[in-house]
Structure formats: structure tokens, C-alpha cells
């Protein structure tokens, strides 16, 4: 087993668990996971994921800042929901991005699983943006991403990563439940 895969696994679990708990330390642990997985993805030629990790690094820093200062009077950010039109727009952006990136990866690189990996990449970007904005729907996007990634990792024989994303999948259910409760409490207050 690759040491980077193990480090990604450990920091990934920690980061998602802290995210479910809405703990600000989810961001520095997420940065560590991103760096480890970026190198691992390069080693196994999942190039869309390498680019994703570079963007994630910036998004992790943004999310960290936004969670601390994005709320009312620059305070802590509460969990909120997307409206229907924004939800539809984000779904369409994710699908269009997947098609475009898949085409580029399939015609311009030697990437493995170009369309599958492009889909996980673009939907991950959508999910990460929504997470940084503390939108409840981010968990539904992550559930979709996790299911797809499990298939990618099994295909690439990265079984520890597949297990990690199976655990992420379960944690997403808990995250959705916890964040929904938090959003209801914030709306009632």
C-alpha cells in the first residue's frame, strides 16, 4: 500500500469528520489531505484529480476564511439552503463541466477513465464550493461524488481509497442530517 494513500485516508477521515461537526479544523486537515492525494493522483494518472487538488488547495483556504468571517457582521457562517433555481444551475454547471473536461482529457492526454474522472472532478468542485458556503445541498453533491469515486478507485485498484470513500459516503449521511438540524435551528432563531 502506498504511504500517500494511507496519509490521504487518515487526513481525509479526520477532515470529513470535523466538517460534519462544523469544526474549523476541518480546513487545515483538508489541506493536508489535498496535498497527499494530489501527488497520489499524479502517480496513478488521474490527471483531472491532480488539477482538482490544486483548486481544492485554494478552496480550502477560502472555506477556512469564509467559515470564520462569512456570517452576519463577519461572524461565524450558519448553514443555509439553496433555492430551486440555484440548485438547478449548479447541477447544469457540474454536468457541462464534466462533459467538457472529459472531452479534453480523452483527446489531449493519456488519462485513465477520462469521462468518469472528469465527472467526479467537476461535481467535486461544485460540492466544495457549496461546502465552503455552508449550503446543506453540498452533502447531496458529496454523496453523488463518493459513489462515483468508489467505482473509480476499485477500477484503479486503490482499495484503501475506495474504502475511504465508502466511509465518506456514510459520513455524508450523518453530515446531511446534522447540517439540516443546524439549518433549522438557525432559521428558528
PDB file of C-alpha atoms in Angstrom, residues 31-164:
ATOM      1  CA  UNK A  31      -5.310  20.964   3.122  1.00  0.00           C
ATOM      2  CA  UNK A  32      -3.065  18.107   4.225  1.00  0.00           C
ATOM      3  CA  UNK A  33      -5.321  15.549   2.536  1.00  0.00           C
ATOM      4  CA  UNK A  34      -5.369  17.590  -0.672  1.00  0.00           C
ATOM      5  CA  UNK A  35      -1.592  17.732  -0.853  1.00  0.00           C
ATOM      6  CA  UNK A  36      -1.207  13.983  -0.256  1.00  0.00           C
ATOM      7  CA  UNK A  37      -3.900  12.997  -2.720  1.00  0.00           C
ATOM      8  CA  UNK A  38      -2.625  15.378  -5.404  1.00  0.00           C
ATOM      9  CA  UNK A  39       0.668  13.523  -5.542  1.00  0.00           C
ATOM     10  CA  UNK A  40      -1.058  10.117  -5.401  1.00  0.00           C
ATOM     11  CA  UNK A  41      -3.435  11.050  -8.236  1.00  0.00           C
ATOM     12  CA  UNK A  42      -0.474  12.087 -10.390  1.00  0.00           C
ATOM     13  CA  UNK A  43       1.226   8.760  -9.707  1.00  0.00           C
ATOM     14  CA  UNK A  44      -1.825   6.804 -10.962  1.00  0.00           C
ATOM     15  CA  UNK A  45      -2.549   9.148 -13.921  1.00  0.00           C
ATOM     16  CA  UNK A  46      -5.852  10.579 -12.679  1.00  0.00           C
ATOM     17  CA  UNK A  47      -4.918  13.957 -14.106  1.00  0.00           C
ATOM     18  CA  UNK A  48      -8.316  15.575 -13.630  1.00  0.00           C
ATOM     19  CA  UNK A  49      -7.892  14.846  -9.924  1.00  0.00           C
ATOM     20  CA  UNK A  50      -4.431  16.438  -9.891  1.00  0.00           C
ATOM     21  CA  UNK A  51      -5.929  19.669 -11.211  1.00  0.00           C
ATOM     22  CA  UNK A  52      -8.804  19.311  -8.777  1.00  0.00           C
ATOM     23  CA  UNK A  53      -6.425  19.114  -5.843  1.00  0.00           C
ATOM     24  CA  UNK A  54      -4.736  22.361  -6.921  1.00  0.00           C
ATOM     25  CA  UNK A  55      -8.108  24.078  -6.970  1.00  0.00           C
ATOM     26  CA  UNK A  56      -9.043  22.401  -3.678  1.00  0.00           C
ATOM     27  CA  UNK A  57      -6.000  23.926  -2.050  1.00  0.00           C
ATOM     28  CA  UNK A  58      -7.307  27.395  -2.868  1.00  0.00           C
ATOM     29  CA  UNK A  59     -10.865  26.381  -1.926  1.00  0.00           C
ATOM     30  CA  UNK A  60      -9.683  25.012   1.427  1.00  0.00           C
ATOM     31  CA  UNK A  61      -8.126  28.374   2.273  1.00  0.00           C
ATOM     32  CA  UNK A  62     -11.243  30.207   1.071  1.00  0.00           C
ATOM     33  CA  UNK A  63     -13.561  27.907   3.046  1.00  0.00           C
ATOM     34  CA  UNK A  64     -11.475  28.330   6.171  1.00  0.00           C
ATOM     35  CA  UNK A  65     -11.720  32.113   5.897  1.00  0.00           C
ATOM     36  CA  UNK A  66     -15.388  32.132   4.894  1.00  0.00           C
ATOM     37  CA  UNK A  67     -16.490  29.871   7.750  1.00  0.00           C
ATOM     38  CA  UNK A  68     -14.765  32.210  10.192  1.00  0.00           C
ATOM     39  CA  UNK A  69     -15.866  35.541   8.710  1.00  0.00           C
ATOM     40  CA  UNK A  70     -18.705  34.937   6.214  1.00  0.00           C
ATOM     41  CA  UNK A  71     -21.627  35.222   8.611  1.00  0.00           C
ATOM     42  CA  UNK A  72     -23.585  38.197   9.842  1.00  0.00           C
ATOM     43  CA  UNK A  73     -21.278  41.025  10.957  1.00  0.00           C
ATOM     44  CA  UNK A  74     -18.311  38.960   9.692  1.00  0.00           C
ATOM     45  CA  UNK A  75     -19.047  36.285  12.291  1.00  0.00           C
ATOM     46  CA  UNK A  76     -19.418  32.522  12.028  1.00  0.00           C
ATOM     47  CA  UNK A  77     -21.295  31.331   8.953  1.00  0.00           C
ATOM     48  CA  UNK A  78     -24.592  29.452   9.529  1.00  0.00           C
ATOM     49  CA  UNK A  79     -25.827  26.510   7.442  1.00  0.00           C
ATOM     50  CA  UNK A  80     -28.340  27.622   4.786  1.00  0.00           C
ATOM     51  CA  UNK A  81     -30.090  26.109   1.757  1.00  0.00           C
ATOM     52  CA  UNK A  82     -30.005  26.819  -1.958  1.00  0.00           C
ATOM     53  CA  UNK A  83     -33.119  27.940  -3.755  1.00  0.00           C
ATOM     54  CA  UNK A  84     -34.506  25.748  -6.544  1.00  0.00           C
ATOM     55  CA  UNK A  85     -33.047  27.817  -9.402  1.00  0.00           C
ATOM     56  CA  UNK A  86     -29.585  27.893  -7.888  1.00  0.00           C
ATOM     57  CA  UNK A  87     -29.747  24.152  -7.316  1.00  0.00           C
ATOM     58  CA  UNK A  88     -30.668  23.549 -10.974  1.00  0.00           C
ATOM     59  CA  UNK A  89     -27.938  25.949 -12.108  1.00  0.00           C
ATOM     60  CA  UNK A  90     -25.265  24.144 -10.072  1.00  0.00           C
ATOM     61  CA  UNK A  91     -26.363  20.760 -11.426  1.00  0.00           C
ATOM     62  CA  UNK A  92     -26.156  22.043 -15.007  1.00  0.00           C
ATOM     63  CA  UNK A  93     -22.746  23.636 -14.373  1.00  0.00           C
ATOM     64  CA  UNK A  94     -21.461  20.334 -12.985  1.00  0.00           C
ATOM     65  CA  UNK A  95     -22.731  18.283 -15.918  1.00  0.00           C
ATOM     66  CA  UNK A  96     -21.494  20.728 -18.564  1.00  0.00           C
ATOM     67  CA  UNK A  97     -18.099  20.899 -16.889  1.00  0.00           C
ATOM     68  CA  UNK A  98     -17.904  17.100 -16.782  1.00  0.00           C
ATOM     69  CA  UNK A  99     -18.614  16.813 -20.492  1.00  0.00           C
ATOM     70  CA  UNK A 100     -16.078  19.466 -21.433  1.00  0.00           C
ATOM     71  CA  UNK A 101     -13.308  18.207 -19.143  1.00  0.00           C
ATOM     72  CA  UNK A 102     -13.950  14.603 -20.191  1.00  0.00           C
ATOM     73  CA  UNK A 103     -13.576  15.566 -23.841  1.00  0.00           C
ATOM     74  CA  UNK A 104     -10.319  17.407 -23.159  1.00  0.00           C
ATOM     75  CA  UNK A 105      -8.892  14.554 -21.077  1.00  0.00           C
ATOM     76  CA  UNK A 106      -9.921  11.893 -23.598  1.00  0.00           C
ATOM     77  CA  UNK A 107      -8.492  13.715 -26.640  1.00  0.00           C
ATOM     78  CA  UNK A 108      -5.475  15.575 -25.210  1.00  0.00           C
ATOM     79  CA  UNK A 109      -3.987  13.267 -22.539  1.00  0.00           C
ATOM     80  CA  UNK A 110      -3.358   9.622 -21.754  1.00  0.00           C
ATOM     81  CA  UNK A 111      -5.692   9.888 -18.725  1.00  0.00           C
ATOM     82  CA  UNK A 112      -7.393   6.757 -17.498  1.00  0.00           C
ATOM     83  CA  UNK A 113     -11.196   6.897 -17.160  1.00  0.00           C
ATOM     84  CA  UNK A 114     -11.338  10.422 -18.611  1.00  0.00           C
ATOM     85  CA  UNK A 115     -15.105  10.975 -18.512  1.00  0.00           C
ATOM     86  CA  UNK A 116     -15.648   9.217 -15.209  1.00  0.00           C
ATOM     87  CA  UNK A 117     -12.788  11.136 -13.622  1.00  0.00           C
ATOM     88  CA  UNK A 118     -13.943  14.403 -15.207  1.00  0.00           C
ATOM     89  CA  UNK A 119     -17.398  13.887 -13.696  1.00  0.00           C
ATOM     90  CA  UNK A 120     -16.016  13.277 -10.210  1.00  0.00           C
ATOM     91  CA  UNK A 121     -13.786  16.312 -10.631  1.00  0.00           C
ATOM     92  CA  UNK A 122     -16.421  18.803 -11.704  1.00  0.00           C
ATOM     93  CA  UNK A 123     -19.040  17.570  -9.253  1.00  0.00           C
ATOM     94  CA  UNK A 124     -16.399  17.757  -6.505  1.00  0.00           C
ATOM     95  CA  UNK A 125     -15.785  21.399  -7.398  1.00  0.00           C
ATOM     96  CA  UNK A 126     -19.491  22.133  -7.136  1.00  0.00           C
ATOM     97  CA  UNK A 127     -19.710  20.264  -3.824  1.00  0.00           C
ATOM     98  CA  UNK A 128     -16.626  22.018  -2.438  1.00  0.00           C
ATOM     99  CA  UNK A 129     -17.954  25.458  -3.359  1.00  0.00           C
ATOM    100  CA  UNK A 130     -21.278  24.705  -1.709  1.00  0.00           C
ATOM    101  CA  UNK A 131     -19.460  23.335   1.356  1.00  0.00           C
ATOM    102  CA  UNK A 132     -17.350  26.487   1.650  1.00  0.00           C
ATOM    103  CA  UNK A 133     -20.603  28.484   1.552  1.00  0.00           C
ATOM    104  CA  UNK A 134     -22.113  26.084   4.148  1.00  0.00           C
ATOM    105  CA  UNK A 135     -25.003  25.053   1.913  1.00  0.00           C
ATOM    106  CA  UNK A 136     -26.910  21.961   3.051  1.00  0.00           C
ATOM    107  CA  UNK A 137     -27.070  20.668  -0.524  1.00  0.00           C
ATOM    108  CA  UNK A 138     -23.298  20.220  -0.522  1.00  0.00           C
ATOM    109  CA  UNK A 139     -23.880  16.873   1.208  1.00  0.00           C
ATOM    110  CA  UNK A 140     -26.091  15.588  -1.634  1.00  0.00           C
ATOM    111  CA  UNK A 141     -23.383  16.549  -4.104  1.00  0.00           C
ATOM    112  CA  UNK A 142     -20.743  14.785  -1.988  1.00  0.00           C
ATOM    113  CA  UNK A 143     -22.892  11.641  -1.816  1.00  0.00           C
ATOM    114  CA  UNK A 144     -23.003  11.541  -5.622  1.00  0.00           C
ATOM    115  CA  UNK A 145     -19.267  12.155  -5.869  1.00  0.00           C
ATOM    116  CA  UNK A 146     -18.455   9.469  -3.307  1.00  0.00           C
ATOM    117  CA  UNK A 147     -20.477   6.814  -5.127  1.00  0.00           C
ATOM    118  CA  UNK A 148     -18.673   7.618  -8.390  1.00  0.00           C
ATOM    119  CA  UNK A 149     -15.242   7.717  -6.751  1.00  0.00           C
ATOM    120  CA  UNK A 150     -15.727   4.289  -5.198  1.00  0.00           C
ATOM    121  CA  UNK A 151     -16.072   2.906  -8.727  1.00  0.00           C
ATOM    122  CA  UNK A 152     -13.018   4.833  -9.958  1.00  0.00           C
ATOM    123  CA  UNK A 153     -10.845   3.621  -7.101  1.00  0.00           C
ATOM    124  CA  UNK A 154     -11.943  -0.012  -7.405  1.00  0.00           C
ATOM    125  CA  UNK A 155     -11.163   0.152 -11.126  1.00  0.00           C
ATOM    126  CA  UNK A 156      -7.710   1.630 -10.371  1.00  0.00           C
ATOM    127  CA  UNK A 157      -7.134  -0.980  -7.621  1.00  0.00           C
ATOM    128  CA  UNK A 158      -6.825   1.718  -4.959  1.00  0.00           C
ATOM    129  CA  UNK A 159      -8.813  -0.310  -2.460  1.00  0.00           C
ATOM    130  CA  UNK A 160      -7.942   1.743   0.606  1.00  0.00           C
ATOM    131  CA  UNK A 161      -9.160   4.859  -1.219  1.00  0.00           C
ATOM    132  CA  UNK A 162     -12.359   3.015  -2.186  1.00  0.00           C
ATOM    133  CA  UNK A 163     -12.870   2.136   1.485  1.00  0.00           C
ATOM    134  CA  UNK A 164     -12.200   5.750   2.453  1.00  0.00           C
TER     135      UNK A 164
END
